[in-house]
Amino acid sequence: MAQSNQGAKVLLMGRAGAGKTSMKSIIFANYHARDTNRLHQTNQIEHNALRFLGNLRLNLWDCGGQDVFMENYFESQRETIFQNAEVLIYVLQAVSDKRGSADFAAKENAKDLNYFAHAIDSLKQFSPSGTVFCLIHKLDLVHESKREEVYRNYERELINAAPGVKLVCFGTSIWDDSLFKAWSKIVYTLIPDIGTLEKQLAHICQVCEADEVVLFEKNTFLLISHSARKSMQDAYRFEKISNIVKQFKLSCGKVKTSFRSFQVKNALFSAIIEPFLQHSFVMVVVSDPQIHAAATSANLWAARSHFAELTKAGAPFGAHL
């Protein structure tokens, strides 16, 4: 779907208290998780013009989740909200903040799924090619032994409520790395010509004789793309790095300094993270002790020039990096 002049339209929906505004503030406004309790609930629809990778604009519609607003979204405001949407992000609470009986909890869950079904029907009508992501949020409130079960139950119910629609579900919490994983996947779908970018990263990985090359967005430190020449054991490494570096950058800001780059080296590997182009950072992991950091830096310098030439040649992704 082509983006409008205002950018890619992204709908952020879910009932009041689901945590929509908190997650948005952590990813895009550099909030610490502990500071999100100061945020107020969103009333009606809050429009945010966000920039990702410099020139990639996200027209984020943060839709307040009070019942009266939700009902209006699917009645009088239906076409306005759902027309030309590229992505729908629907957030549900894994555990309700409201205390009550099992019957009350079941009714609240049914209402959640009913609103979700209405959102899917509206998206099908006005933006049939839109992508749907479902975040089962606040999983930290579920006992660790029950989290997988709760997540799978919600996933199954969501799939049943949206027949014929391909859903991508994530379990998330503002207190761990899961939020970065989910939002990296969401933004990934909006980057133009991502396949060509991945081929270019594979070439850099080969030239540097690296185990892995990873590209991150500068401000959010969300994963953009990566290429690996070796199998990596930790499937959650990207979101862990995103979270660690983001928290370190926030700490640097508190003492009025800025994060520039860093290098980690031990007996098994060396890794460097440094600016790549104007709106991105690159991480290069090398395990071969014969490859010196100076050689890696020289290859990255050449890669920057190569990407600059691709941008001049009109590569769709180049303008954003």
PDB file of C-alpha atoms in Angstrom:
ATOM      1  CA  MET A   1       0.000   0.000   0.000  1.00  0.00           C
ATOM      2  CA  ALA A   2       1.412   3.380  -0.943  1.00  0.00           C
ATOM      3  CA  GLN A   3       2.176   5.804   1.838  1.00  0.00           C
ATOM      4  CA  SER A   4       0.411   9.165   1.916  1.00  0.00           C
ATOM      5  CA  ASN A   5       2.157  12.504   2.315  1.00  0.00           C
ATOM      6  CA  GLN A   6       1.511  12.223   6.055  1.00  0.00           C
ATOM      7  CA  GLY A   7       3.367   8.899   6.217  1.00  0.00           C
ATOM      8  CA  ALA A   8       2.347   5.310   6.834  1.00  0.00           C
ATOM      9  CA  LYS A   9      -0.928   5.223   8.764  1.00  0.00           C
ATOM     10  CA  VAL A  10      -0.593   2.992  11.822  1.00  0.00           C
ATOM     11  CA  LEU A  11      -3.551   2.341  14.123  1.00  0.00           C
ATOM     12  CA  LEU A  12      -2.813   1.620  17.786  1.00  0.00           C
ATOM     13  CA  MET A  13      -5.971   0.224  19.361  1.00  0.00           C
ATOM     14  CA  GLY A  14      -7.131  -1.621  22.449  1.00  0.00           C
ATOM     15  CA  ARG A  15      -9.236  -0.987  25.532  1.00  0.00           C
ATOM     16  CA  ALA A  16      -8.418   1.572  28.207  1.00  0.00           C
ATOM     17  CA  GLY A  17      -5.546   0.531  30.455  1.00  0.00           C
ATOM     18  CA  ALA A  18      -4.078  -1.940  27.994  1.00  0.00           C
ATOM     19  CA  GLY A  19      -0.770  -0.023  27.964  1.00  0.00           C
ATOM     20  CA  LYS A  20      -0.808   1.485  24.454  1.00  0.00           C
ATOM     21  CA  THR A  21       0.437   4.956  25.359  1.00  0.00           C
ATOM     22  CA  SER A  22       3.096   3.587  27.724  1.00  0.00           C
ATOM     23  CA  MET A  23       4.663   1.374  25.071  1.00  0.00           C
ATOM     24  CA  LYS A  24       4.548   4.182  22.506  1.00  0.00           C
ATOM     25  CA  SER A  25       6.305   6.515  24.965  1.00  0.00           C
ATOM     26  CA  ILE A  26       9.046   3.987  25.752  1.00  0.00           C
ATOM     27  CA  ILE A  27       9.807   3.268  22.096  1.00  0.00           C
ATOM     28  CA  PHE A  28       9.476   6.730  20.562  1.00  0.00           C
ATOM     29  CA  ALA A  29       9.700   9.275  23.410  1.00  0.00           C
ATOM     30  CA  ASN A  30      12.580   7.777  25.429  1.00  0.00           C
ATOM     31  CA  TYR A  31      10.590   7.097  28.585  1.00  0.00           C
ATOM     32  CA  HIS A  32      11.874   4.746  31.256  1.00  0.00           C
ATOM     33  CA  ALA A  33       9.346   2.032  32.082  1.00  0.00           C
ATOM     34  CA  ARG A  34       9.167   3.291  35.660  1.00  0.00           C
ATOM     35  CA  ASP A  35       8.104   6.768  34.465  1.00  0.00           C
ATOM     36  CA  THR A  36       5.084   5.643  32.442  1.00  0.00           C
ATOM     37  CA  ASN A  37       2.801   5.717  35.497  1.00  0.00           C
ATOM     38  CA  ARG A  38       2.778   9.504  35.078  1.00  0.00           C
ATOM     39  CA  LEU A  39       1.081   9.242  31.697  1.00  0.00           C
ATOM     40  CA  HIS A  40      -2.628   9.990  31.392  1.00  0.00           C
ATOM     41  CA  GLN A  41      -5.115   7.858  29.533  1.00  0.00           C
ATOM     42  CA  THR A  42      -5.676   8.847  25.930  1.00  0.00           C
ATOM     43  CA  ASN A  43      -9.002  10.547  25.239  1.00  0.00           C
ATOM     44  CA  GLN A  44     -10.506   9.880  21.816  1.00  0.00           C
ATOM     45  CA  ILE A  45      -7.716   9.783  19.182  1.00  0.00           C
ATOM     46  CA  GLU A  46      -4.223  11.219  19.577  1.00  0.00           C
ATOM     47  CA  HIS A  47      -2.373  11.765  16.298  1.00  0.00           C
ATOM     48  CA  ASN A  48       1.420  11.433  16.386  1.00  0.00           C
ATOM     49  CA  ALA A  49       3.627  12.252  13.411  1.00  0.00           C
ATOM     50  CA  LEU A  50       6.701  10.153  14.175  1.00  0.00           C
ATOM     51  CA  ARG A  51       9.947   9.862  12.246  1.00  0.00           C
ATOM     52  CA  PHE A  52      11.758   6.566  11.990  1.00  0.00           C
ATOM     53  CA  LEU A  53      15.067   6.323  10.128  1.00  0.00           C
ATOM     54  CA  GLY A  54      14.903  10.040   9.438  1.00  0.00           C
ATOM     55  CA  ASN A  55      12.615  10.197   6.421  1.00  0.00           C
ATOM     56  CA  LEU A  56      10.289   7.285   7.102  1.00  0.00           C
ATOM     57  CA  ARG A  57       7.218   8.932   8.596  1.00  0.00           C
ATOM     58  CA  LEU A  58       4.740   7.086  10.764  1.00  0.00           C
ATOM     59  CA  ASN A  59       1.284   8.618  11.114  1.00  0.00           C
ATOM     60  CA  LEU A  60       0.376   6.917  14.404  1.00  0.00           C
ATOM     61  CA  TRP A  61      -3.252   7.059  15.549  1.00  0.00           C
ATOM     62  CA  ASP A  62      -3.306   6.284  19.278  1.00  0.00           C
ATOM     63  CA  CYS A  63      -6.976   5.468  19.851  1.00  0.00           C
ATOM     64  CA  GLY A  64      -8.315   5.940  23.382  1.00  0.00           C
ATOM     65  CA  GLY A  65      -9.833   2.710  24.677  1.00  0.00           C
ATOM     66  CA  GLN A  66     -12.756   3.776  26.851  1.00  0.00           C
ATOM     67  CA  ASP A  67     -15.894   1.859  25.843  1.00  0.00           C
ATOM     68  CA  VAL A  68     -17.731   4.937  24.592  1.00  0.00           C
ATOM     69  CA  PHE A  69     -14.846   5.734  22.235  1.00  0.00           C
ATOM     70  CA  MET A  70     -14.460   2.143  21.062  1.00  0.00           C
ATOM     71  CA  GLU A  71     -18.114   1.976  20.084  1.00  0.00           C
ATOM     72  CA  ASN A  72     -17.840   5.223  18.110  1.00  0.00           C
ATOM     73  CA  TYR A  73     -14.800   3.897  16.213  1.00  0.00           C
ATOM     74  CA  PHE A  74     -16.927   1.112  14.739  1.00  0.00           C
ATOM     75  CA  GLU A  75     -19.996   3.255  14.062  1.00  0.00           C
ATOM     76  CA  SER A  76     -19.781   6.969  13.199  1.00  0.00           C
ATOM     77  CA  GLN A  77     -15.958   7.120  12.765  1.00  0.00           C
ATOM     78  CA  ARG A  78     -15.412   3.784  11.060  1.00  0.00           C
ATOM     79  CA  GLU A  79     -14.382   4.949   7.589  1.00  0.00           C
ATOM     80  CA  THR A  80     -12.276   7.875   8.867  1.00  0.00           C
ATOM     81  CA  ILE A  81     -10.243   5.672  11.169  1.00  0.00           C
ATOM     82  CA  PHE A  82      -9.752   2.537   9.115  1.00  0.00           C
ATOM     83  CA  GLN A  83      -9.361   3.933   5.607  1.00  0.00           C
ATOM     84  CA  ASN A  84      -5.818   3.729   4.161  1.00  0.00           C
ATOM     85  CA  ALA A  85      -4.354   2.055   7.248  1.00  0.00           C
ATOM     86  CA  GLU A  86      -1.160   0.121   6.594  1.00  0.00           C
ATOM     87  CA  VAL A  87      -0.869  -1.474  10.021  1.00  0.00           C
ATOM     88  CA  LEU A  88      -3.278  -2.254  12.858  1.00  0.00           C
ATOM     89  CA  ILE A  89      -1.657  -2.872  16.245  1.00  0.00           C
ATOM     90  CA  TYR A  90      -4.228  -4.254  18.669  1.00  0.00           C
ATOM     91  CA  VAL A  91      -3.207  -4.407  22.346  1.00  0.00           C
ATOM     92  CA  LEU A  92      -4.889  -6.634  24.938  1.00  0.00           C
ATOM     93  CA  GLN A  93      -4.116  -6.984  28.625  1.00  0.00           C
ATOM     94  CA  ALA A  94      -2.950 -10.436  29.662  1.00  0.00           C
ATOM     95  CA  VAL A  95      -4.452  -9.735  33.099  1.00  0.00           C
ATOM     96  CA  SER A  96      -7.174  -7.189  33.836  1.00  0.00           C
ATOM     97  CA  ASP A  97      -6.423  -4.387  36.303  1.00  0.00           C
ATOM     98  CA  LYS A  98     -10.045  -4.592  37.459  1.00  0.00           C
ATOM     99  CA  ARG A  99     -10.782  -6.973  40.283  1.00  0.00           C
ATOM    100  CA  GLY A 100     -13.885  -9.102  40.142  1.00  0.00           C
ATOM    101  CA  SER A 101     -15.324 -12.573  39.900  1.00  0.00           C
ATOM    102  CA  ALA A 102     -14.454 -15.152  37.267  1.00  0.00           C
ATOM    103  CA  ASP A 103     -17.725 -14.283  35.498  1.00  0.00           C
ATOM    104  CA  PHE A 104     -16.725 -10.606  35.403  1.00  0.00           C
ATOM    105  CA  ALA A 105     -13.303 -11.483  33.977  1.00  0.00           C
ATOM    106  CA  ALA A 106     -14.942 -13.685  31.313  1.00  0.00           C
ATOM    107  CA  LYS A 107     -17.286 -10.834  30.303  1.00  0.00           C
ATOM    108  CA  GLU A 108     -14.373  -8.400  30.044  1.00  0.00           C
ATOM    109  CA  ASN A 109     -12.441 -10.880  27.904  1.00  0.00           C
ATOM    110  CA  ALA A 110     -15.468 -11.370  25.649  1.00  0.00           C
ATOM    111  CA  LYS A 111     -15.795  -7.595  25.256  1.00  0.00           C
ATOM    112  CA  ASP A 112     -12.098  -7.375  24.302  1.00  0.00           C
ATOM    113  CA  LEU A 113     -12.521 -10.014  21.616  1.00  0.00           C
ATOM    114  CA  ASN A 114     -15.739  -8.416  20.362  1.00  0.00           C
ATOM    115  CA  TYR A 115     -14.019  -5.056  19.864  1.00  0.00           C
ATOM    116  CA  PHE A 116     -11.122  -6.820  18.176  1.00  0.00           C
ATOM    117  CA  ALA A 117     -13.491  -8.610  15.768  1.00  0.00           C
ATOM    118  CA  HIS A 118     -15.107  -5.260  14.893  1.00  0.00           C
ATOM    119  CA  ALA A 119     -11.659  -3.772  14.242  1.00  0.00           C
ATOM    120  CA  ILE A 120     -10.778  -6.644  11.915  1.00  0.00           C
ATOM    121  CA  ASP A 121     -14.062  -6.323   9.998  1.00  0.00           C
ATOM    122  CA  SER A 122     -13.505  -2.572   9.594  1.00  0.00           C
ATOM    123  CA  LEU A 123      -9.939  -3.081   8.412  1.00  0.00           C
ATOM    124  CA  LYS A 124     -11.061  -5.704   5.893  1.00  0.00           C
ATOM    125  CA  GLN A 125     -13.569  -3.255   4.442  1.00  0.00           C
ATOM    126  CA  PHE A 126     -11.486  -0.087   4.260  1.00  0.00           C
ATOM    127  CA  SER A 127      -7.860  -1.333   4.188  1.00  0.00           C
ATOM    128  CA  PRO A 128      -7.927  -4.980   3.058  1.00  0.00           C
ATOM    129  CA  SER A 129      -4.154  -5.126   2.549  1.00  0.00           C
ATOM    130  CA  GLY A 130      -3.380  -3.815   6.043  1.00  0.00           C
ATOM    131  CA  THR A 131      -1.126  -5.880   8.321  1.00  0.00           C
ATOM    132  CA  VAL A 132      -2.393  -6.923  11.770  1.00  0.00           C
ATOM    133  CA  PHE A 133      -0.238  -7.261  14.876  1.00  0.00           C
ATOM    134  CA  CYS A 134      -1.679  -8.335  18.243  1.00  0.00           C
ATOM    135  CA  LEU A 135       0.239  -7.597  21.435  1.00  0.00           C
ATOM    136  CA  ILE A 136      -0.785  -9.590  24.511  1.00  0.00           C
ATOM    137  CA  HIS A 137       0.567  -7.039  26.949  1.00  0.00           C
ATOM    138  CA  LYS A 138       1.447  -6.871  30.661  1.00  0.00           C
ATOM    139  CA  LEU A 139       2.540 -10.504  30.720  1.00  0.00           C
ATOM    140  CA  ASP A 140       4.811  -9.594  33.635  1.00  0.00           C
ATOM    141  CA  LEU A 141       1.644  -9.622  35.778  1.00  0.00           C
ATOM    142  CA  VAL A 142       1.157 -13.323  35.010  1.00  0.00           C
ATOM    143  CA  HIS A 143       3.105 -15.875  37.043  1.00  0.00           C
ATOM    144  CA  GLU A 144       6.084 -17.056  35.036  1.00  0.00           C
ATOM    145  CA  SER A 145       4.864 -20.657  35.045  1.00  0.00           C
ATOM    146  CA  LYS A 146       1.557 -19.587  33.434  1.00  0.00           C
ATOM    147  CA  ARG A 147       2.741 -17.009  30.876  1.00  0.00           C
ATOM    148  CA  GLU A 148       3.066 -19.327  27.911  1.00  0.00           C
ATOM    149  CA  GLU A 149      -0.344 -20.848  28.586  1.00  0.00           C
ATOM    150  CA  VAL A 150      -2.025 -17.427  28.907  1.00  0.00           C
ATOM    151  CA  TYR A 151      -0.311 -16.181  25.759  1.00  0.00           C
ATOM    152  CA  ARG A 152      -1.334 -19.263  23.714  1.00  0.00           C
ATOM    153  CA  ASN A 153      -4.944 -19.026  24.918  1.00  0.00           C
ATOM    154  CA  TYR A 154      -5.171 -15.394  23.827  1.00  0.00           C
ATOM    155  CA  GLU A 155      -3.481 -16.162  20.515  1.00  0.00           C
ATOM    156  CA  ARG A 156      -5.959 -18.933  19.792  1.00  0.00           C
ATOM    157  CA  GLU A 157      -8.957 -16.735  20.675  1.00  0.00           C
ATOM    158  CA  LEU A 158      -7.685 -13.891  18.493  1.00  0.00           C
ATOM    159  CA  ILE A 159      -7.176 -16.188  15.519  1.00  0.00           C
ATOM    160  CA  ASN A 160     -10.692 -17.569  15.961  1.00  0.00           C
ATOM    161  CA  ALA A 161     -12.078 -14.013  16.113  1.00  0.00           C
ATOM    162  CA  ALA A 162     -10.414 -13.085  12.803  1.00  0.00           C
ATOM    163  CA  PRO A 163     -11.003 -15.937  10.332  1.00  0.00           C
ATOM    164  CA  GLY A 164      -9.046 -15.622   7.103  1.00  0.00           C
ATOM    165  CA  VAL A 165      -6.740 -12.917   8.493  1.00  0.00           C
ATOM    166  CA  LYS A 166      -3.039 -13.506   9.051  1.00  0.00           C
ATOM    167  CA  LEU A 167      -2.227 -12.304  12.555  1.00  0.00           C
ATOM    168  CA  VAL A 168       1.215 -11.807  14.054  1.00  0.00           C
ATOM    169  CA  CYS A 169       1.031 -12.082  17.845  1.00  0.00           C
ATOM    170  CA  PHE A 170       3.579 -11.112  20.503  1.00  0.00           C
ATOM    171  CA  GLY A 171       3.613 -11.375  24.264  1.00  0.00           C
ATOM    172  CA  THR A 172       4.957  -8.105  25.651  1.00  0.00           C
ATOM    173  CA  SER A 173       5.821  -6.186  28.799  1.00  0.00           C
ATOM    174  CA  ILE A 174       7.350  -2.755  29.390  1.00  0.00           C
ATOM    175  CA  TRP A 175       9.695  -4.334  31.950  1.00  0.00           C
ATOM    176  CA  ASP A 176      11.709  -6.561  29.598  1.00  0.00           C
ATOM    177  CA  ASP A 177      13.044  -6.800  26.047  1.00  0.00           C
ATOM    178  CA  SER A 178       9.847  -8.163  24.483  1.00  0.00           C
ATOM    179  CA  LEU A 179       8.542  -4.703  23.575  1.00  0.00           C
ATOM    180  CA  PHE A 180      11.560  -4.052  21.347  1.00  0.00           C
ATOM    181  CA  LYS A 181      11.132  -7.354  19.557  1.00  0.00           C
ATOM    182  CA  ALA A 182       7.481  -6.641  18.753  1.00  0.00           C
ATOM    183  CA  TRP A 183       7.995  -3.073  17.567  1.00  0.00           C
ATOM    184  CA  SER A 184      11.073  -4.020  15.508  1.00  0.00           C
ATOM    185  CA  LYS A 185       8.918  -6.532  13.619  1.00  0.00           C
ATOM    186  CA  ILE A 186       6.159  -3.957  13.157  1.00  0.00           C
ATOM    187  CA  VAL A 187       8.422  -1.242  11.760  1.00  0.00           C
ATOM    188  CA  TYR A 188      10.256  -3.802   9.589  1.00  0.00           C
ATOM    189  CA  THR A 189       7.085  -4.224   7.504  1.00  0.00           C
ATOM    190  CA  LEU A 190       7.114  -0.502   6.655  1.00  0.00           C
ATOM    191  CA  ILE A 191      10.711  -0.202   5.398  1.00  0.00           C
ATOM    192  CA  PRO A 192      10.750  -0.042   1.573  1.00  0.00           C
ATOM    193  CA  ASP A 193      12.706  -2.603  -0.449  1.00  0.00           C
ATOM    194  CA  ILE A 194      13.924  -4.388   2.663  1.00  0.00           C
ATOM    195  CA  GLY A 195      15.057  -7.406   0.609  1.00  0.00           C
ATOM    196  CA  THR A 196      17.676  -5.346  -1.218  1.00  0.00           C
ATOM    197  CA  LEU A 197      18.904  -3.886   2.057  1.00  0.00           C
ATOM    198  CA  GLU A 198      19.351  -7.394   3.463  1.00  0.00           C
ATOM    199  CA  LYS A 199      21.406  -8.421   0.433  1.00  0.00           C
ATOM    200  CA  GLN A 200      23.677  -5.416   0.967  1.00  0.00           C
ATOM    201  CA  LEU A 201      24.138  -6.324   4.640  1.00  0.00           C
ATOM    202  CA  ALA A 202      25.004  -9.888   3.643  1.00  0.00           C
ATOM    203  CA  HIS A 203      27.713  -8.454   1.374  1.00  0.00           C
ATOM    204  CA  ILE A 204      29.113  -6.332   4.226  1.00  0.00           C
ATOM    205  CA  CYS A 205      29.106  -9.381   6.497  1.00  0.00           C
ATOM    206  CA  GLN A 206      31.059 -11.354   3.902  1.00  0.00           C
ATOM    207  CA  VAL A 207      33.609  -8.595   3.246  1.00  0.00           C
ATOM    208  CA  CYS A 208      34.214  -8.008   6.971  1.00  0.00           C
ATOM    209  CA  GLU A 209      34.471 -11.773   7.542  1.00  0.00           C
ATOM    210  CA  ALA A 210      32.093 -11.148  10.402  1.00  0.00           C
ATOM    211  CA  ASP A 211      29.923 -13.630  12.248  1.00  0.00           C
ATOM    212  CA  GLU A 212      27.045 -11.157  12.096  1.00  0.00           C
ATOM    213  CA  VAL A 213      26.233  -7.601  11.015  1.00  0.00           C
ATOM    214  CA  VAL A 214      23.210  -5.887  12.571  1.00  0.00           C
ATOM    215  CA  LEU A 215      21.609  -2.562  11.677  1.00  0.00           C
ATOM    216  CA  PHE A 216      19.682  -0.531  14.288  1.00  0.00           C
ATOM    217  CA  GLU A 217      17.658   2.677  14.020  1.00  0.00           C
ATOM    218  CA  LYS A 218      19.491   5.548  15.692  1.00  0.00           C
ATOM    219  CA  ASN A 219      16.863   7.020  18.052  1.00  0.00           C
ATOM    220  CA  THR A 220      14.712   4.041  19.029  1.00  0.00           C
ATOM    221  CA  PHE A 221      17.484   1.459  18.591  1.00  0.00           C
ATOM    222  CA  LEU A 222      14.938  -0.905  17.087  1.00  0.00           C
ATOM    223  CA  LEU A 223      16.329  -3.624  14.843  1.00  0.00           C
ATOM    224  CA  ILE A 224      16.193  -2.769  11.131  1.00  0.00           C
ATOM    225  CA  SER A 225      17.835  -5.844   9.624  1.00  0.00           C
ATOM    226  CA  HIS A 226      20.751  -8.232  10.037  1.00  0.00           C
ATOM    227  CA  SER A 227      22.874 -10.806   8.255  1.00  0.00           C
ATOM    228  CA  ALA A 228      24.794 -13.713   9.803  1.00  0.00           C
ATOM    229  CA  ARG A 229      27.419 -16.125   8.491  1.00  0.00           C
ATOM    230  CA  LYS A 230      27.256 -18.344  11.574  1.00  0.00           C
ATOM    231  CA  SER A 231      24.404 -19.798  13.577  1.00  0.00           C
ATOM    232  CA  MET A 232      23.719 -17.748  16.712  1.00  0.00           C
ATOM    233  CA  GLN A 233      22.496 -19.444  19.888  1.00  0.00           C
ATOM    234  CA  ASP A 234      20.556 -16.573  21.461  1.00  0.00           C
ATOM    235  CA  ALA A 235      17.348 -15.983  19.510  1.00  0.00           C
ATOM    236  CA  TYR A 236      16.554 -12.939  21.697  1.00  0.00           C
ATOM    237  CA  ARG A 237      19.873 -11.132  21.246  1.00  0.00           C
ATOM    238  CA  PHE A 238      18.542  -8.239  19.151  1.00  0.00           C
ATOM    239  CA  GLU A 239      15.867  -7.070  21.582  1.00  0.00           C
ATOM    240  CA  LYS A 240      18.290  -7.516  24.494  1.00  0.00           C
ATOM    241  CA  ILE A 241      20.841  -5.283  22.772  1.00  0.00           C
ATOM    242  CA  SER A 242      18.149  -2.750  21.841  1.00  0.00           C
ATOM    243  CA  ASN A 243      17.000  -2.532  25.448  1.00  0.00           C
ATOM    244  CA  ILE A 244      20.506  -2.369  26.940  1.00  0.00           C
ATOM    245  CA  VAL A 245      21.734   0.337  24.556  1.00  0.00           C
ATOM    246  CA  LYS A 246      18.499   2.340  24.852  1.00  0.00           C
ATOM    247  CA  GLN A 247      18.784   2.348  28.656  1.00  0.00           C
ATOM    248  CA  PHE A 248      22.466   3.270  28.435  1.00  0.00           C
ATOM    249  CA  LYS A 249      21.653   6.159  26.080  1.00  0.00           C
ATOM    250  CA  LEU A 250      19.017   7.431  28.528  1.00  0.00           C
ATOM    251  CA  SER A 251      21.562   7.241  31.363  1.00  0.00           C
ATOM    252  CA  CYS A 252      24.066   9.196  29.266  1.00  0.00           C
ATOM    253  CA  GLY A 253      21.443  11.883  28.706  1.00  0.00           C
ATOM    254  CA  LYS A 254      20.950  12.311  32.451  1.00  0.00           C
ATOM    255  CA  VAL A 255      24.603  13.319  32.886  1.00  0.00           C
ATOM    256  CA  LYS A 256      24.475  15.522  29.777  1.00  0.00           C
ATOM    257  CA  THR A 257      26.676  13.381  27.585  1.00  0.00           C
ATOM    258  CA  SER A 258      25.865  11.294  24.517  1.00  0.00           C
ATOM    259  CA  PHE A 259      26.381   7.725  23.424  1.00  0.00           C
ATOM    260  CA  ARG A 260      28.825   7.499  20.510  1.00  0.00           C
ATOM    261  CA  SER A 261      30.040   3.907  20.246  1.00  0.00           C
ATOM    262  CA  PHE A 262      31.438   1.037  22.217  1.00  0.00           C
ATOM    263  CA  GLN A 263      33.444  -2.126  21.796  1.00  0.00           C
ATOM    264  CA  VAL A 264      33.275  -5.425  23.685  1.00  0.00           C
ATOM    265  CA  LYS A 265      36.092  -7.929  23.450  1.00  0.00           C
ATOM    266  CA  ASN A 266      36.783 -11.246  25.169  1.00  0.00           C
ATOM    267  CA  ALA A 267      38.468 -14.547  24.376  1.00  0.00           C
ATOM    268  CA  LEU A 268      35.598 -15.680  22.131  1.00  0.00           C
ATOM    269  CA  PHE A 269      34.650 -12.645  20.065  1.00  0.00           C
ATOM    270  CA  SER A 270      34.778  -8.900  19.616  1.00  0.00           C
ATOM    271  CA  ALA A 271      31.787  -6.662  18.890  1.00  0.00           C
ATOM    272  CA  ILE A 272      31.592  -3.014  17.982  1.00  0.00           C
ATOM    273  CA  ILE A 273      28.559  -0.733  17.798  1.00  0.00           C
ATOM    274  CA  GLU A 274      29.031   2.597  16.059  1.00  0.00           C
ATOM    275  CA  PRO A 275      27.141   5.053  13.824  1.00  0.00           C
ATOM    276  CA  PHE A 276      26.615   3.816  10.292  1.00  0.00           C
ATOM    277  CA  LEU A 277      24.759   6.453   8.302  1.00  0.00           C
ATOM    278  CA  GLN A 278      22.842   9.508   9.514  1.00  0.00           C
ATOM    279  CA  HIS A 279      19.936   7.627  11.065  1.00  0.00           C
ATOM    280  CA  SER A 280      21.377   4.205  11.843  1.00  0.00           C
ATOM    281  CA  PHE A 281      23.909   2.313  13.965  1.00  0.00           C
ATOM    282  CA  VAL A 282      25.711  -0.855  12.955  1.00  0.00           C
ATOM    283  CA  MET A 283      26.951  -3.722  15.102  1.00  0.00           C
ATOM    284  CA  VAL A 284      29.644  -6.066  13.806  1.00  0.00           C
ATOM    285  CA  VAL A 285      30.470  -9.306  15.647  1.00  0.00           C
ATOM    286  CA  VAL A 286      33.743 -11.079  14.799  1.00  0.00           C
ATOM    287  CA  SER A 287      35.091 -14.275  16.375  1.00  0.00           C
ATOM    288  CA  ASP A 288      38.216 -14.718  14.205  1.00  0.00           C
ATOM    289  CA  PRO A 289      41.123 -13.365  16.313  1.00  0.00           C
ATOM    290  CA  GLN A 290      43.138 -12.714  13.143  1.00  0.00           C
ATOM    291  CA  ILE A 291      40.741  -9.942  12.085  1.00  0.00           C
ATOM    292  CA  HIS A 292      41.672  -6.675  13.762  1.00  0.00           C
ATOM    293  CA  ALA A 293      39.255  -3.939  14.739  1.00  0.00           C
ATOM    294  CA  ALA A 294      41.052  -1.506  12.427  1.00  0.00           C
ATOM    295  CA  ALA A 295      40.251  -3.744   9.444  1.00  0.00           C
ATOM    296  CA  THR A 296      36.588  -3.903  10.448  1.00  0.00           C
ATOM    297  CA  SER A 297      36.454  -0.113  10.778  1.00  0.00           C
ATOM    298  CA  ALA A 298      38.061   0.315   7.343  1.00  0.00           C
ATOM    299  CA  ASN A 299      35.514  -2.030   5.766  1.00  0.00           C
ATOM    300  CA  LEU A 300      32.654  -0.167   7.442  1.00  0.00           C
ATOM    301  CA  TRP A 301      34.016   3.113   6.107  1.00  0.00           C
ATOM    302  CA  ALA A 302      33.952   1.654   2.600  1.00  0.00           C
ATOM    303  CA  ALA A 303      30.431   0.310   3.211  1.00  0.00           C
ATOM    304  CA  ARG A 304      29.214   3.799   4.165  1.00  0.00           C
ATOM    305  CA  SER A 305      30.468   5.148   0.855  1.00  0.00           C
ATOM    306  CA  HIS A 306      28.791   2.281  -0.967  1.00  0.00           C
ATOM    307  CA  PHE A 307      25.445   2.951   0.738  1.00  0.00           C
ATOM    308  CA  ALA A 308      25.782   6.654  -0.039  1.00  0.00           C
ATOM    309  CA  GLU A 309      26.143   5.759  -3.716  1.00  0.00           C
ATOM    310  CA  LEU A 310      23.095   3.503  -3.514  1.00  0.00           C
ATOM    311  CA  THR A 311      21.137   6.417  -2.072  1.00  0.00           C
ATOM    312  CA  LYS A 312      22.204   8.669  -4.952  1.00  0.00           C
ATOM    313  CA  ALA A 313      21.157   5.924  -7.376  1.00  0.00           C
ATOM    314  CA  GLY A 314      17.656   5.973  -5.863  1.00  0.00           C
ATOM    315  CA  ALA A 315      17.591   2.885  -3.624  1.00  0.00           C
ATOM    316  CA  PRO A 316      14.243   3.175  -1.749  1.00  0.00           C
ATOM    317  CA  PHE A 317      15.724   2.222   1.614  1.00  0.00           C
ATOM    318  CA  GLY A 318      18.793   4.424   1.151  1.00  0.00           C
ATOM    319  CA  ALA A 319      17.019   7.700   1.840  1.00  0.00           C
ATOM    320  CA  HIS A 320      16.083   6.482   5.328  1.00  0.00           C
ATOM    321  CA  LEU A 321      19.435   5.212   6.598  1.00  0.00           C
TER     322      LEU A 321
END
